Amino acid sequence: MTRARFITLEGGEGAGKSTQARALAEALRARGLPVLVTREPGGSAGAEAIRALLLQGDAGRWSPRAEALLFAAARADHLEKTILPALAAGEWVICDRFIDSTRAYQGAGGIEDAAILALHGFGAEGLLPDRTFVLDLPVAAGRARAEARDGAAADRFAARGDAFHASVRESFHRIAAAEPDRVRLIDAAQRPDAITAALLAELTPWL
């Protein structure tokens, strides 16, 4: 039997992470695999409550340091209540954002990567995905997609300026370059079906 795997989808605003999480799950289920799709922040009752705190309000509601702590708390609950039980039951888990989003977004806010990883070491016992896909899209294209999707309802992070989101994109590129065994950059400007095919191709050795 194929071992359960933990897959995360990362990237900037409008990159198509939620769409690809659903499409990838459908493709894996078609191959007979049990799959759970979840998200961060969120994925458990406690983490969903923290999600509301993080995403609502004005851009300055939380400092980057406070955001990093809240994300770490949400992730700890999400892992304990949702991700780890699913993996133990043999389900593949596909998560829309995980630790690398904290590294990119709060890193863009000035928090050192080592500090974020130290929090992850405590709250999540350092768990990393088996495979992380960074859906890469230029900032302007991602902004246009996000605006078409959300209109005036952008959350605290999506509403930040292009310079912030350019820094986030650069952070994802640095993570991918530093951890090639785990992280794959995927061109998110392709057609959705082409992106899904690229994700599946990367997972072929495990299928």
PDB file of C-alpha atoms in Angstrom:
ATOM      1  CA  MET A   1       0.000   0.000   0.000  1.00  0.00           C
ATOM      2  CA  THR A   2       1.242   3.518  -0.836  1.00  0.00           C
ATOM      3  CA  ARG A   3       2.356   5.329   2.301  1.00  0.00           C
ATOM      4  CA  ALA A   4       0.326   8.372   3.285  1.00  0.00           C
ATOM      5  CA  ARG A   5       2.015  11.641   2.307  1.00  0.00           C
ATOM      6  CA  PHE A   6       1.756  15.206   3.559  1.00  0.00           C
ATOM      7  CA  ILE A   7       1.613  17.693   0.658  1.00  0.00           C
ATOM      8  CA  THR A   8       1.493  21.478   1.003  1.00  0.00           C
ATOM      9  CA  LEU A   9       0.681  24.158  -1.546  1.00  0.00           C
ATOM     10  CA  GLU A  10       2.300  27.545  -1.108  1.00  0.00           C
ATOM     11  CA  GLY A  11       2.516  30.805  -3.010  1.00  0.00           C
ATOM     12  CA  GLY A  12       1.417  34.407  -3.116  1.00  0.00           C
ATOM     13  CA  GLU A  13      -2.046  35.883  -3.473  1.00  0.00           C
ATOM     14  CA  GLY A  14      -4.039  34.656  -6.465  1.00  0.00           C
ATOM     15  CA  ALA A  15      -1.657  31.807  -7.283  1.00  0.00           C
ATOM     16  CA  GLY A  16      -4.445  29.222  -7.329  1.00  0.00           C
ATOM     17  CA  LYS A  17      -3.552  27.185  -4.247  1.00  0.00           C
ATOM     18  CA  SER A  18      -7.127  26.360  -3.235  1.00  0.00           C
ATOM     19  CA  THR A  19      -8.086  25.432  -6.783  1.00  0.00           C
ATOM     20  CA  GLN A  20      -5.087  23.151  -7.146  1.00  0.00           C
ATOM     21  CA  ALA A  21      -5.605  21.580  -3.724  1.00  0.00           C
ATOM     22  CA  ARG A  22      -9.074  20.477  -4.823  1.00  0.00           C
ATOM     23  CA  ALA A  23      -7.922  19.362  -8.275  1.00  0.00           C
ATOM     24  CA  LEU A  24      -4.972  17.396  -6.915  1.00  0.00           C
ATOM     25  CA  ALA A  25      -7.195  15.714  -4.330  1.00  0.00           C
ATOM     26  CA  GLU A  26      -9.628  14.644  -7.046  1.00  0.00           C
ATOM     27  CA  ALA A  27      -6.792  13.248  -9.157  1.00  0.00           C
ATOM     28  CA  LEU A  28      -5.369  11.271  -6.236  1.00  0.00           C
ATOM     29  CA  ARG A  29      -8.790   9.944  -5.242  1.00  0.00           C
ATOM     30  CA  ALA A  30      -9.252   8.783  -8.832  1.00  0.00           C
ATOM     31  CA  ARG A  31      -6.152   6.662  -8.246  1.00  0.00           C
ATOM     32  CA  GLY A  32      -7.798   5.069  -5.217  1.00  0.00           C
ATOM     33  CA  LEU A  33      -6.049   7.090  -2.508  1.00  0.00           C
ATOM     34  CA  PRO A  34      -7.850   8.503   0.547  1.00  0.00           C
ATOM     35  CA  VAL A  35      -7.229  12.269   0.686  1.00  0.00           C
ATOM     36  CA  LEU A  36      -7.953  15.020   3.202  1.00  0.00           C
ATOM     37  CA  VAL A  37      -7.847  18.652   2.042  1.00  0.00           C
ATOM     38  CA  THR A  38      -7.277  21.261   4.727  1.00  0.00           C
ATOM     39  CA  ARG A  39      -5.961  24.812   5.066  1.00  0.00           C
ATOM     40  CA  GLU A  40      -3.951  27.213   7.190  1.00  0.00           C
ATOM     41  CA  PRO A  41      -4.620  29.120   9.206  1.00  0.00           C
ATOM     42  CA  GLY A  42      -7.506  26.833  10.075  1.00  0.00           C
ATOM     43  CA  GLY A  43      -8.315  23.177   9.663  1.00  0.00           C
ATOM     44  CA  SER A  44      -9.474  22.593  13.247  1.00  0.00           C
ATOM     45  CA  ALA A  45     -11.955  24.360  15.502  1.00  0.00           C
ATOM     46  CA  GLY A  46      -9.273  26.153  17.493  1.00  0.00           C
ATOM     47  CA  ALA A  47      -7.234  27.082  14.440  1.00  0.00           C
ATOM     48  CA  GLU A  48     -10.306  28.407  12.616  1.00  0.00           C
ATOM     49  CA  ALA A  49     -10.972  30.723  15.577  1.00  0.00           C
ATOM     50  CA  ILE A  50      -7.409  32.022  15.309  1.00  0.00           C
ATOM     51  CA  ARG A  51      -7.844  32.398  11.525  1.00  0.00           C
ATOM     52  CA  ALA A  52     -10.582  34.960  12.099  1.00  0.00           C
ATOM     53  CA  LEU A  53      -8.278  36.933  14.390  1.00  0.00           C
ATOM     54  CA  LEU A  54      -5.451  36.861  11.864  1.00  0.00           C
ATOM     55  CA  LEU A  55      -7.303  37.700   8.659  1.00  0.00           C
ATOM     56  CA  GLN A  56      -9.846  40.254   9.837  1.00  0.00           C
ATOM     57  CA  GLY A  57      -9.217  43.876  10.784  1.00  0.00           C
ATOM     58  CA  ASP A  58      -6.817  46.464   9.460  1.00  0.00           C
ATOM     59  CA  ALA A  59      -3.310  45.707   8.240  1.00  0.00           C
ATOM     60  CA  GLY A  60      -1.725  46.932  11.466  1.00  0.00           C
ATOM     61  CA  ARG A  61      -3.911  44.915  13.820  1.00  0.00           C
ATOM     62  CA  TRP A  62      -1.029  42.573  14.691  1.00  0.00           C
ATOM     63  CA  SER A  63       2.714  43.054  14.542  1.00  0.00           C
ATOM     64  CA  PRO A  64       4.723  40.472  12.555  1.00  0.00           C
ATOM     65  CA  ARG A  65       5.914  38.999  15.864  1.00  0.00           C
ATOM     66  CA  ALA A  66       2.348  38.591  17.135  1.00  0.00           C
ATOM     67  CA  GLU A  67       1.298  37.115  13.782  1.00  0.00           C
ATOM     68  CA  ALA A  68       4.073  34.533  13.951  1.00  0.00           C
ATOM     69  CA  LEU A  69       2.948  33.479  17.435  1.00  0.00           C
ATOM     70  CA  LEU A  70      -0.696  33.224  16.388  1.00  0.00           C
ATOM     71  CA  PHE A  71       0.160  31.185  13.304  1.00  0.00           C
ATOM     72  CA  ALA A  72       2.298  28.848  15.416  1.00  0.00           C
ATOM     73  CA  ALA A  73      -0.571  28.345  17.878  1.00  0.00           C
ATOM     74  CA  ALA A  74      -3.057  27.670  15.078  1.00  0.00           C
ATOM     75  CA  ARG A  75      -0.657  25.213  13.439  1.00  0.00           C
ATOM     76  CA  ALA A  76      -0.081  23.298  16.666  1.00  0.00           C
ATOM     77  CA  ASP A  77      -3.824  22.739  17.079  1.00  0.00           C
ATOM     78  CA  HIS A  78      -4.293  21.935  13.388  1.00  0.00           C
ATOM     79  CA  LEU A  79      -1.594  19.276  13.499  1.00  0.00           C
ATOM     80  CA  GLU A  80      -2.830  17.692  16.716  1.00  0.00           C
ATOM     81  CA  LYS A  81      -6.508  17.645  15.820  1.00  0.00           C
ATOM     82  CA  THR A  82      -6.505  17.151  12.028  1.00  0.00           C
ATOM     83  CA  ILE A  83      -3.268  16.495  10.143  1.00  0.00           C
ATOM     84  CA  LEU A  84      -1.541  13.910  12.311  1.00  0.00           C
ATOM     85  CA  PRO A  85      -4.677  11.796  12.904  1.00  0.00           C
ATOM     86  CA  ALA A  86      -5.372  11.742   9.152  1.00  0.00           C
ATOM     87  CA  LEU A  87      -1.819  10.656   8.324  1.00  0.00           C
ATOM     88  CA  ALA A  88      -1.956   7.994  11.035  1.00  0.00           C
ATOM     89  CA  ALA A  89      -5.174   6.687   9.457  1.00  0.00           C
ATOM     90  CA  GLY A  90      -3.425   6.348   6.090  1.00  0.00           C
ATOM     91  CA  GLU A  91      -4.898   9.431   4.422  1.00  0.00           C
ATOM     92  CA  TRP A  92      -2.886  11.705   2.174  1.00  0.00           C
ATOM     93  CA  VAL A  93      -3.131  15.276   3.455  1.00  0.00           C
ATOM     94  CA  ILE A  94      -3.111  18.272   1.116  1.00  0.00           C
ATOM     95  CA  CYS A  95      -2.801  21.562   2.981  1.00  0.00           C
ATOM     96  CA  ASP A  96      -3.370  25.017   1.508  1.00  0.00           C
ATOM     97  CA  ARG A  97      -0.434  26.836   3.180  1.00  0.00           C
ATOM     98  CA  PHE A  98       1.788  25.655   6.043  1.00  0.00           C
ATOM     99  CA  ILE A  99       5.059  26.715   7.702  1.00  0.00           C
ATOM    100  CA  ASP A 100       6.592  28.151   4.514  1.00  0.00           C
ATOM    101  CA  SER A 101       3.860  30.792   4.309  1.00  0.00           C
ATOM    102  CA  THR A 102       4.783  31.941   7.803  1.00  0.00           C
ATOM    103  CA  ARG A 103       8.434  32.037   6.767  1.00  0.00           C
ATOM    104  CA  ALA A 104       7.582  34.091   3.659  1.00  0.00           C
ATOM    105  CA  TYR A 105       4.912  36.466   5.013  1.00  0.00           C
ATOM    106  CA  GLN A 106       6.185  37.126   8.523  1.00  0.00           C
ATOM    107  CA  GLY A 107       9.716  37.001   7.156  1.00  0.00           C
ATOM    108  CA  ALA A 108       8.722  39.822   4.818  1.00  0.00           C
ATOM    109  CA  GLY A 109       7.615  41.640   7.968  1.00  0.00           C
ATOM    110  CA  GLY A 110      11.101  41.386   9.443  1.00  0.00           C
ATOM    111  CA  ILE A 111      10.985  38.210  11.560  1.00  0.00           C
ATOM    112  CA  GLU A 112      14.131  36.095  11.207  1.00  0.00           C
ATOM    113  CA  ASP A 113      13.711  32.661   9.640  1.00  0.00           C
ATOM    114  CA  ALA A 114      15.498  31.023  12.570  1.00  0.00           C
ATOM    115  CA  ALA A 115      12.973  32.473  15.016  1.00  0.00           C
ATOM    116  CA  ILE A 116      10.028  31.220  12.938  1.00  0.00           C
ATOM    117  CA  LEU A 117      11.568  27.754  12.677  1.00  0.00           C
ATOM    118  CA  ALA A 118      12.231  27.722  16.425  1.00  0.00           C
ATOM    119  CA  LEU A 119       8.522  28.363  17.037  1.00  0.00           C
ATOM    120  CA  HIS A 120       7.735  25.601  14.574  1.00  0.00           C
ATOM    121  CA  GLY A 121      10.081  23.284  16.424  1.00  0.00           C
ATOM    122  CA  PHE A 122       8.129  23.826  19.632  1.00  0.00           C
ATOM    123  CA  GLY A 123       4.549  24.087  18.389  1.00  0.00           C
ATOM    124  CA  ALA A 124       4.725  21.509  15.586  1.00  0.00           C
ATOM    125  CA  GLU A 125       7.754  19.487  16.722  1.00  0.00           C
ATOM    126  CA  GLY A 126       9.452  20.620  13.528  1.00  0.00           C
ATOM    127  CA  LEU A 127       7.224  18.568  11.218  1.00  0.00           C
ATOM    128  CA  LEU A 128       7.793  19.358   7.546  1.00  0.00           C
ATOM    129  CA  PRO A 129       5.743  18.182   4.560  1.00  0.00           C
ATOM    130  CA  ASP A 130       6.889  15.316   2.360  1.00  0.00           C
ATOM    131  CA  ARG A 131       6.515  17.663  -0.608  1.00  0.00           C
ATOM    132  CA  THR A 132       5.843  21.386  -0.891  1.00  0.00           C
ATOM    133  CA  PHE A 133       4.712  22.975  -4.139  1.00  0.00           C
ATOM    134  CA  VAL A 134       5.227  26.724  -4.496  1.00  0.00           C
ATOM    135  CA  LEU A 135       2.809  28.030  -7.110  1.00  0.00           C
ATOM    136  CA  ASP A 136       4.826  30.889  -8.545  1.00  0.00           C
ATOM    137  CA  LEU A 137       3.156  33.896 -10.171  1.00  0.00           C
ATOM    138  CA  PRO A 138       4.309  37.484 -10.765  1.00  0.00           C
ATOM    139  CA  VAL A 139       2.885  39.885  -8.201  1.00  0.00           C
ATOM    140  CA  ALA A 140       0.822  41.926 -10.674  1.00  0.00           C
ATOM    141  CA  ALA A 141      -0.821  38.813 -12.121  1.00  0.00           C
ATOM    142  CA  GLY A 142      -1.573  37.471  -8.667  1.00  0.00           C
ATOM    143  CA  ARG A 143      -3.066  40.789  -7.575  1.00  0.00           C
ATOM    144  CA  ALA A 144      -5.339  40.870 -10.624  1.00  0.00           C
ATOM    145  CA  ARG A 145      -6.568  37.349  -9.935  1.00  0.00           C
ATOM    146  CA  ALA A 146      -7.122  38.059  -6.238  1.00  0.00           C
ATOM    147  CA  GLU A 147      -9.036  41.269  -6.977  1.00  0.00           C
ATOM    148  CA  ALA A 148     -11.251  39.465  -9.480  1.00  0.00           C
ATOM    149  CA  ARG A 149     -11.927  36.779  -6.869  1.00  0.00           C
ATOM    150  CA  ASP A 150     -12.337  38.886  -3.722  1.00  0.00           C
ATOM    151  CA  GLY A 151     -13.279  42.357  -4.904  1.00  0.00           C
ATOM    152  CA  ALA A 152     -13.186  44.707  -1.911  1.00  0.00           C
ATOM    153  CA  ALA A 153     -13.124  41.806   0.551  1.00  0.00           C
ATOM    154  CA  ALA A 154      -9.348  41.315   0.635  1.00  0.00           C
ATOM    155  CA  ASP A 155      -7.952  40.089   3.950  1.00  0.00           C
ATOM    156  CA  ARG A 156      -5.208  41.813   5.978  1.00  0.00           C
ATOM    157  CA  PHE A 157      -2.431  40.133   4.006  1.00  0.00           C
ATOM    158  CA  ALA A 158      -3.854  40.393   0.499  1.00  0.00           C
ATOM    159  CA  ALA A 159      -4.484  44.115   1.049  1.00  0.00           C
ATOM    160  CA  ARG A 160      -0.797  44.887   1.543  1.00  0.00           C
ATOM    161  CA  GLY A 161       1.179  46.614  -1.188  1.00  0.00           C
ATOM    162  CA  ASP A 162       3.110  45.189  -4.098  1.00  0.00           C
ATOM    163  CA  ALA A 163       6.495  45.729  -2.408  1.00  0.00           C
ATOM    164  CA  PHE A 164       5.427  43.450   0.461  1.00  0.00           C
ATOM    165  CA  HIS A 165       4.166  40.772  -1.919  1.00  0.00           C
ATOM    166  CA  ALA A 166       7.333  40.988  -4.002  1.00  0.00           C
ATOM    167  CA  SER A 167       9.300  40.270  -0.827  1.00  0.00           C
ATOM    168  CA  VAL A 168       7.019  37.310  -0.095  1.00  0.00           C
ATOM    169  CA  ARG A 169       7.660  35.915  -3.575  1.00  0.00           C
ATOM    170  CA  GLU A 170      11.409  36.330  -3.138  1.00  0.00           C
ATOM    171  CA  SER A 171      11.192  34.460   0.169  1.00  0.00           C
ATOM    172  CA  PHE A 172       9.428  31.524  -1.462  1.00  0.00           C
ATOM    173  CA  HIS A 173      12.142  31.425  -4.131  1.00  0.00           C
ATOM    174  CA  ARG A 174      14.844  31.375  -1.442  1.00  0.00           C
ATOM    175  CA  ILE A 175      13.131  28.536   0.413  1.00  0.00           C
ATOM    176  CA  ALA A 176      12.805  26.519  -2.803  1.00  0.00           C
ATOM    177  CA  ALA A 177      16.458  27.080  -3.678  1.00  0.00           C
ATOM    178  CA  ALA A 178      17.623  26.115  -0.181  1.00  0.00           C
ATOM    179  CA  GLU A 179      15.451  22.982   0.142  1.00  0.00           C
ATOM    180  CA  PRO A 180      15.241  21.369  -3.320  1.00  0.00           C
ATOM    181  CA  ASP A 181      14.590  17.876  -1.965  1.00  0.00           C
ATOM    182  CA  ARG A 182      11.299  19.022  -0.437  1.00  0.00           C
ATOM    183  CA  VAL A 183      10.196  22.128  -2.360  1.00  0.00           C
ATOM    184  CA  ARG A 184       9.274  22.430  -6.027  1.00  0.00           C
ATOM    185  CA  LEU A 185       8.555  25.685  -7.880  1.00  0.00           C
ATOM    186  CA  ILE A 186       5.583  25.378 -10.238  1.00  0.00           C
ATOM    187  CA  ASP A 187       4.693  27.964 -12.894  1.00  0.00           C
ATOM    188  CA  ALA A 188       1.234  29.150 -11.844  1.00  0.00           C
ATOM    189  CA  ALA A 189       0.716  31.162 -15.039  1.00  0.00           C
ATOM    190  CA  GLN A 190      -0.145  27.929 -16.867  1.00  0.00           C
ATOM    191  CA  ARG A 191      -3.661  26.646 -17.458  1.00  0.00           C
ATOM    192  CA  PRO A 192      -5.116  25.046 -14.308  1.00  0.00           C
ATOM    193  CA  ASP A 193      -5.126  21.571 -15.852  1.00  0.00           C
ATOM    194  CA  ALA A 194      -1.469  21.953 -16.834  1.00  0.00           C
ATOM    195  CA  ILE A 195      -0.590  22.932 -13.269  1.00  0.00           C
ATOM    196  CA  THR A 196      -2.409  19.884 -11.884  1.00  0.00           C
ATOM    197  CA  ALA A 197      -0.554  17.665 -14.361  1.00  0.00           C
ATOM    198  CA  ALA A 198       2.761  19.185 -13.228  1.00  0.00           C
ATOM    199  CA  LEU A 199       1.913  18.461  -9.592  1.00  0.00           C
ATOM    200  CA  LEU A 200       1.003  14.860 -10.384  1.00  0.00           C
ATOM    201  CA  ALA A 201       4.196  14.389 -12.389  1.00  0.00           C
ATOM    202  CA  GLU A 202       6.228  15.425  -9.352  1.00  0.00           C
ATOM    203  CA  LEU A 203       4.348  12.893  -7.201  1.00  0.00           C
ATOM    204  CA  THR A 204       4.631   9.991  -9.677  1.00  0.00           C
ATOM    205  CA  PRO A 205       7.419   8.186  -7.775  1.00  0.00           C
ATOM    206  CA  TRP A 206       5.061   7.870  -4.787  1.00  0.00           C
ATOM    207  CA  LEU A 207       2.005   6.706  -6.717  1.00  0.00           C
TER     208      LEU A 207
END
